[in-house]
Short mmCIF file of C-alpha atoms and ligand atoms in Angstrom, two decimals:
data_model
loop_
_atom_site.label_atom_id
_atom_site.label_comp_id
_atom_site.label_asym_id
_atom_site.label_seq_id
_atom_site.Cartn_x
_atom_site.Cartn_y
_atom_site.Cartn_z
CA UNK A 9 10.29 13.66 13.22
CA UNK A 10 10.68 16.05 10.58
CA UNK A 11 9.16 15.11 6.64
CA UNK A 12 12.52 14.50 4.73
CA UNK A 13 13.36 11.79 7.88
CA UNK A 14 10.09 10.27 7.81
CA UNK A 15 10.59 9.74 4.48
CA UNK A 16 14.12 8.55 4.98
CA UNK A 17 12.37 6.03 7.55
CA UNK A 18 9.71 4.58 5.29
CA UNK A 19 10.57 1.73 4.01
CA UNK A 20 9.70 -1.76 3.09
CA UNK A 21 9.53 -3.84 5.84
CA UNK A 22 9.63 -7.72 5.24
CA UNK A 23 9.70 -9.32 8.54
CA UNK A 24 7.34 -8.04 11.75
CA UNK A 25 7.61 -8.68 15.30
CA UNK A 26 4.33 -10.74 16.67
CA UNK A 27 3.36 -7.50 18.32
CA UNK A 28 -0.42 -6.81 17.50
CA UNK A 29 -1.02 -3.95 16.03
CA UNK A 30 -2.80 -1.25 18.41
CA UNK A 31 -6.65 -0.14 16.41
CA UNK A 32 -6.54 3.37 17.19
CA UNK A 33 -2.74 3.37 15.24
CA UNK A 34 -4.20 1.32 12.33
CA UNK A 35 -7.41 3.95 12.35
CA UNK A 36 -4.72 6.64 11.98
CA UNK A 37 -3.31 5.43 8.81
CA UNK A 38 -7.04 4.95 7.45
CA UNK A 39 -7.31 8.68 8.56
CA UNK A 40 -4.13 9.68 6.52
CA UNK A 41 -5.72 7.85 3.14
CA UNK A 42 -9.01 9.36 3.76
CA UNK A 43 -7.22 12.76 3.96
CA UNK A 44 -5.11 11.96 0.41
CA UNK A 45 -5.49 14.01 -2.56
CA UNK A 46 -7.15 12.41 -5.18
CA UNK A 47 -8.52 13.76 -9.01
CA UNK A 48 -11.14 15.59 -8.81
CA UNK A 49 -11.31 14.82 -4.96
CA UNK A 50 -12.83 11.34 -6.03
CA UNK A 51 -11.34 9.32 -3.44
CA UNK A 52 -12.12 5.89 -5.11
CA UNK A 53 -10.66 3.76 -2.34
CA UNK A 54 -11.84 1.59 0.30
CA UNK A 55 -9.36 -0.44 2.82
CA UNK A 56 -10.35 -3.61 4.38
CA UNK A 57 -8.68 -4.16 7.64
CA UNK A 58 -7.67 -7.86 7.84
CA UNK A 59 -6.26 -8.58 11.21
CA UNK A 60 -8.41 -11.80 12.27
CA UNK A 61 -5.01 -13.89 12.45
CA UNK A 62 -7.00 -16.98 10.54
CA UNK A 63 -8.27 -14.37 7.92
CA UNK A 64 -5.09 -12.84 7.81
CA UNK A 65 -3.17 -16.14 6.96
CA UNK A 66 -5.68 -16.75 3.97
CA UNK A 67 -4.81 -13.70 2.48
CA UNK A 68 -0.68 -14.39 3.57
CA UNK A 69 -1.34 -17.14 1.32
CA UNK A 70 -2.43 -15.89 -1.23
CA UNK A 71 0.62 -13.17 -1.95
CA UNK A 72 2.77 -16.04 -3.75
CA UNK A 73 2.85 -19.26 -5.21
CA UNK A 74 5.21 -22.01 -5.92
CA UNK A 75 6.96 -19.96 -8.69
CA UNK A 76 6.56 -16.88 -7.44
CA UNK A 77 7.82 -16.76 -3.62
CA UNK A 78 9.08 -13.80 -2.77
CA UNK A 79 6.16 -12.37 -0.64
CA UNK A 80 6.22 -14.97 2.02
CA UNK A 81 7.25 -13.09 4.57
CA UNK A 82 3.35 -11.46 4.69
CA UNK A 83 2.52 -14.60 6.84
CA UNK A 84 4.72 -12.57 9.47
CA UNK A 85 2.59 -9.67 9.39
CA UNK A 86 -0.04 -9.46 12.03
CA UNK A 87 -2.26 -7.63 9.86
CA UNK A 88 -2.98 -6.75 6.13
CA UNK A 89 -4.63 -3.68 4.34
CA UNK A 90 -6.50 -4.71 1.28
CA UNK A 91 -7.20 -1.57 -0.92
CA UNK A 92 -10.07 -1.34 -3.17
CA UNK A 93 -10.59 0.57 -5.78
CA UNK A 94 -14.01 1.96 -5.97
CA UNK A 95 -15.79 4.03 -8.81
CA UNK A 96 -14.63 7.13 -9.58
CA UNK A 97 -16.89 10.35 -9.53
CA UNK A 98 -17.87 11.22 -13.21
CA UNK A 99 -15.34 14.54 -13.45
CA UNK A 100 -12.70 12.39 -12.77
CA UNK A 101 -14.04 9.49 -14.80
CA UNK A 102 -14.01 12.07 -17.93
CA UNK A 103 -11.22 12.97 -17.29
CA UNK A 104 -9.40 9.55 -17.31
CA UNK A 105 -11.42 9.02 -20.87
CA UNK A 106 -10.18 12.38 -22.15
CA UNK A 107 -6.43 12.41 -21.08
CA UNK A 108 -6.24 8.82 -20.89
CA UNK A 109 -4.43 8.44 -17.94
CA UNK A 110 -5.75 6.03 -15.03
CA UNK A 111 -5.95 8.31 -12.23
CA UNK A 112 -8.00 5.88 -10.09
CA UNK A 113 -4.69 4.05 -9.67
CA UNK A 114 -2.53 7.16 -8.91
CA UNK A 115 -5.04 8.09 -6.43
CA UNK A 116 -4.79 4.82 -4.64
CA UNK A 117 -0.65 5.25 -5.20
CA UNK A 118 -0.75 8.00 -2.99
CA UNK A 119 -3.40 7.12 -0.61
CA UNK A 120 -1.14 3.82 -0.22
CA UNK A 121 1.94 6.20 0.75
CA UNK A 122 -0.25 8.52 2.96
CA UNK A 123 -0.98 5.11 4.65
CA UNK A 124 2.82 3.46 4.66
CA UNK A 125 4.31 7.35 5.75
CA UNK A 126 1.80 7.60 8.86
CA UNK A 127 2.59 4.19 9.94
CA UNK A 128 6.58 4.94 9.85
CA UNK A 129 5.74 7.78 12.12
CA UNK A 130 4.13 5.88 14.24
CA UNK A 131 7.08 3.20 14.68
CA UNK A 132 5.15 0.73 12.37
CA UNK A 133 6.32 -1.18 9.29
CA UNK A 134 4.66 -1.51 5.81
CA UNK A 135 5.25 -3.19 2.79
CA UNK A 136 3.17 -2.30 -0.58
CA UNK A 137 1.67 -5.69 -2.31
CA UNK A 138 1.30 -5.30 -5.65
CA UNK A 139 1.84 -9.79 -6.48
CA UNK A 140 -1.18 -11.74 -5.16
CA UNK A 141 -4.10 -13.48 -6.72
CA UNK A 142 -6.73 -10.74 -6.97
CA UNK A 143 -9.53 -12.97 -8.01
CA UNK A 144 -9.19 -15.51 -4.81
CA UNK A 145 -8.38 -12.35 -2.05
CA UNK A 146 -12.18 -10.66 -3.50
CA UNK A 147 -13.96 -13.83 -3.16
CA UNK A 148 -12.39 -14.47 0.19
CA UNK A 149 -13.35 -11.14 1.65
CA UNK A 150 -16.76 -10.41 -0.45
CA UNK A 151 -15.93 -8.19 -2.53
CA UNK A 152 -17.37 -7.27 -5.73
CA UNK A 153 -16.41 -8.75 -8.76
CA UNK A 154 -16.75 -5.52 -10.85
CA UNK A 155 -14.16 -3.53 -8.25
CA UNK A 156 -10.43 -4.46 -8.74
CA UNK A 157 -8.10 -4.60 -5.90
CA UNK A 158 -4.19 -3.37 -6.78
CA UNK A 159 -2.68 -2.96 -3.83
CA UNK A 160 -2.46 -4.67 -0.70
CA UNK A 161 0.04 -3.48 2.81
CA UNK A 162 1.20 -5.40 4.92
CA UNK A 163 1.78 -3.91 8.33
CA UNK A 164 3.00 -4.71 11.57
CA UNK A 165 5.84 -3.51 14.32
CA UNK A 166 9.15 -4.52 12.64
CA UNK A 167 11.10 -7.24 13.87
CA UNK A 168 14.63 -5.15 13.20
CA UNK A 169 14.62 -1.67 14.15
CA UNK A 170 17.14 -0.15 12.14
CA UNK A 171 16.68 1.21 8.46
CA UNK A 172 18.73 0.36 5.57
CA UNK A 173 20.58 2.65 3.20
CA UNK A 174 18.15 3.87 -0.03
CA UNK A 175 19.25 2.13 -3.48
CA UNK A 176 18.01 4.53 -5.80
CA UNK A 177 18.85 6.20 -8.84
CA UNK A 178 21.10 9.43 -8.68
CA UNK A 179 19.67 12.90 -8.41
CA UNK A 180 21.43 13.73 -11.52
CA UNK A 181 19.35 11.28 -13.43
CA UNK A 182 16.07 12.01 -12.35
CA UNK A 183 16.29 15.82 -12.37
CA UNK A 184 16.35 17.75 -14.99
CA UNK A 185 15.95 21.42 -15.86
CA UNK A 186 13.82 23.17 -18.41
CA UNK A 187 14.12 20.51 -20.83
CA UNK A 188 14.08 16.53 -21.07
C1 FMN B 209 3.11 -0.77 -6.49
C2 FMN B 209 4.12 -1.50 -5.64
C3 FMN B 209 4.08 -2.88 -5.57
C4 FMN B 209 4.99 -3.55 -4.76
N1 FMN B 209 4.88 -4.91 -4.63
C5 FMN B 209 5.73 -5.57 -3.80
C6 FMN B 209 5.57 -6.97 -3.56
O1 FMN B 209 4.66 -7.63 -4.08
N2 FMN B 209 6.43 -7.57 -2.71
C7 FMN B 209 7.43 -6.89 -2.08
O2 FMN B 209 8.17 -7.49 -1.30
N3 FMN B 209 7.60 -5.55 -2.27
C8 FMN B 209 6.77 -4.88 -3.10
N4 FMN B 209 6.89 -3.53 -3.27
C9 FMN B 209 7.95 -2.80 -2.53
C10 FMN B 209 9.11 -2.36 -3.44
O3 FMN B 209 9.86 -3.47 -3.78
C11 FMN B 209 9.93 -1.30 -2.67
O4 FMN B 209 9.12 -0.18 -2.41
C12 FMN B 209 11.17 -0.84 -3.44
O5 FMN B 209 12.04 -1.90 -3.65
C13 FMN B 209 11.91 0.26 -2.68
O6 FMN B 209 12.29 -0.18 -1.40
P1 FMN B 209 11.80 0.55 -0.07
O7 FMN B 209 10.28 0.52 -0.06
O8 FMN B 209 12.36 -0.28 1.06
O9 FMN B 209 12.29 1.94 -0.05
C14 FMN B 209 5.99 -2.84 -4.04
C15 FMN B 209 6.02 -1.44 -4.12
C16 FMN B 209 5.09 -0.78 -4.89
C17 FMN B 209 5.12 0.74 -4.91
#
C-alpha cells in the first residue's frame, strides 16, 4: 500500500471485531511512535498498553458518562493505548516558553498518527480519544499525578471492513498561495 492510500485508509474506527490483537502488531505501532519526530527530538511520550480485558473495561468506562456518550463503543475495543505525556528535554522546554507554543502536545499529535497510520497498514483499526476522565484513568493505571495524559487509542481489528468516504473541507479552502 502506497502513502496517499494508507492515508485514505486511516480512519476512525468505532466498532472492532473480538479478534485479539496480535503483540508483535501492537509492538509495531509503539515502534512507529518511538520513531516520530518530535521538537528538539524530545520524545515526551510514553504508551501504556492496556489489553488485560478487565483493565481494559475500566478504562472503556471511563471514555463517557451519562451526558456525554458518544465514546461507548471503546468497550468494543480489545485493547486501548493510553499516551502519556512525559517531560520535555530543556531545548524544547525553552523553546515552548519562548515561542509559546505547546509542542509537547504536537509531538504526541503526531506520534498518535505514526501509531493510528501503522496500524491501518497493518489491517487494524484506531480511534484517537481525546473525552475521558484523565484524573480516574492515572489513578487506575499508576500514573503520576504531575504527568497529564491527552490522548488515548483505541485499537482493535474492525468489525466492517470497508472505509467510508472523507468529509472534509475543500482543497480550495485550506490551500492557499503566497499569502493568507
Ligand atoms: C485529538 C483528537 C481527539 C479525538 N477524540 C475523539 C473521541 O473522543 N471520540 C471519538 O469518537 N472520536 C474522536 N476523535 C476522532 C475524530 O472525530 C475523527 O478523527 C474525525 O472526525 C475525522 O474522522 P476520521 O478519523 O474517520 O477520518 C478524535 C480525534 C482527534 C485527532
Amino acid at each position: 500500500m502506497d502513502f496517499s492510500e494508507l492515508v485514505k485508509k486511516r480512519e476512525s474506527v468505532r466498532k472492532y471485531s473480538s479478534r485479539i490483537v496480535e503483540q508483535d502488531k501492537i509492538d509495531m505501532c509503539i515502534e512507529a511512535a518511538r520513531l516520530a519526530p518530535s521538537a528538539c527530538n524530545s520524545q515526551p511520550w510514553k504508551i501504556i498498553v492496556v489489553d488485560d480485558i478487565a483493565l481494559k473495561e475500566k478504562i472503556a468506562g471511563l471514555t463517557y458518562d451519562n451526558i456525554v456518550k458518544f465514546n461507548k463503543f471503546v468497550h468494543t475495543a480489545p485493547a486501548i493505548l493510553v499516551m502519556v505525556m512525559e517531560r520535555a528535554n530543556l531545548s524544547s522546554l525553552i523553546g515552548t516558553q519562548l515561542k509559546n507554543i505547546n509542542y509537547r502536545l504536537i509531538d504526541m499529535g503526531i506520534a498518535a498518527e505514526h501509531i493510528c497510520l501503522q496500524a491501518a497498514e497493518l489491517g487494524l483499526g484506531t480511534c484517537m480519544l481525546g473525552w475521558f476522565n484523565q484524573c480516574k484513568i492515572k489513578k487506575l493505571l499508576n500514573i503520576p499525578k504531575s504527568k497529564k495524559v491527552p490522548l488515548l487509542i483505541s485499537i482493535g481489528y474492525p468489525e466492517n471492513s470497508s472505509t467510508r468516504e472523507k468529509v472534509r473541507k475543500s482543497f480550495e479552502d485550506i490551500k492557499s498561495h503566497l499569502k493568507y
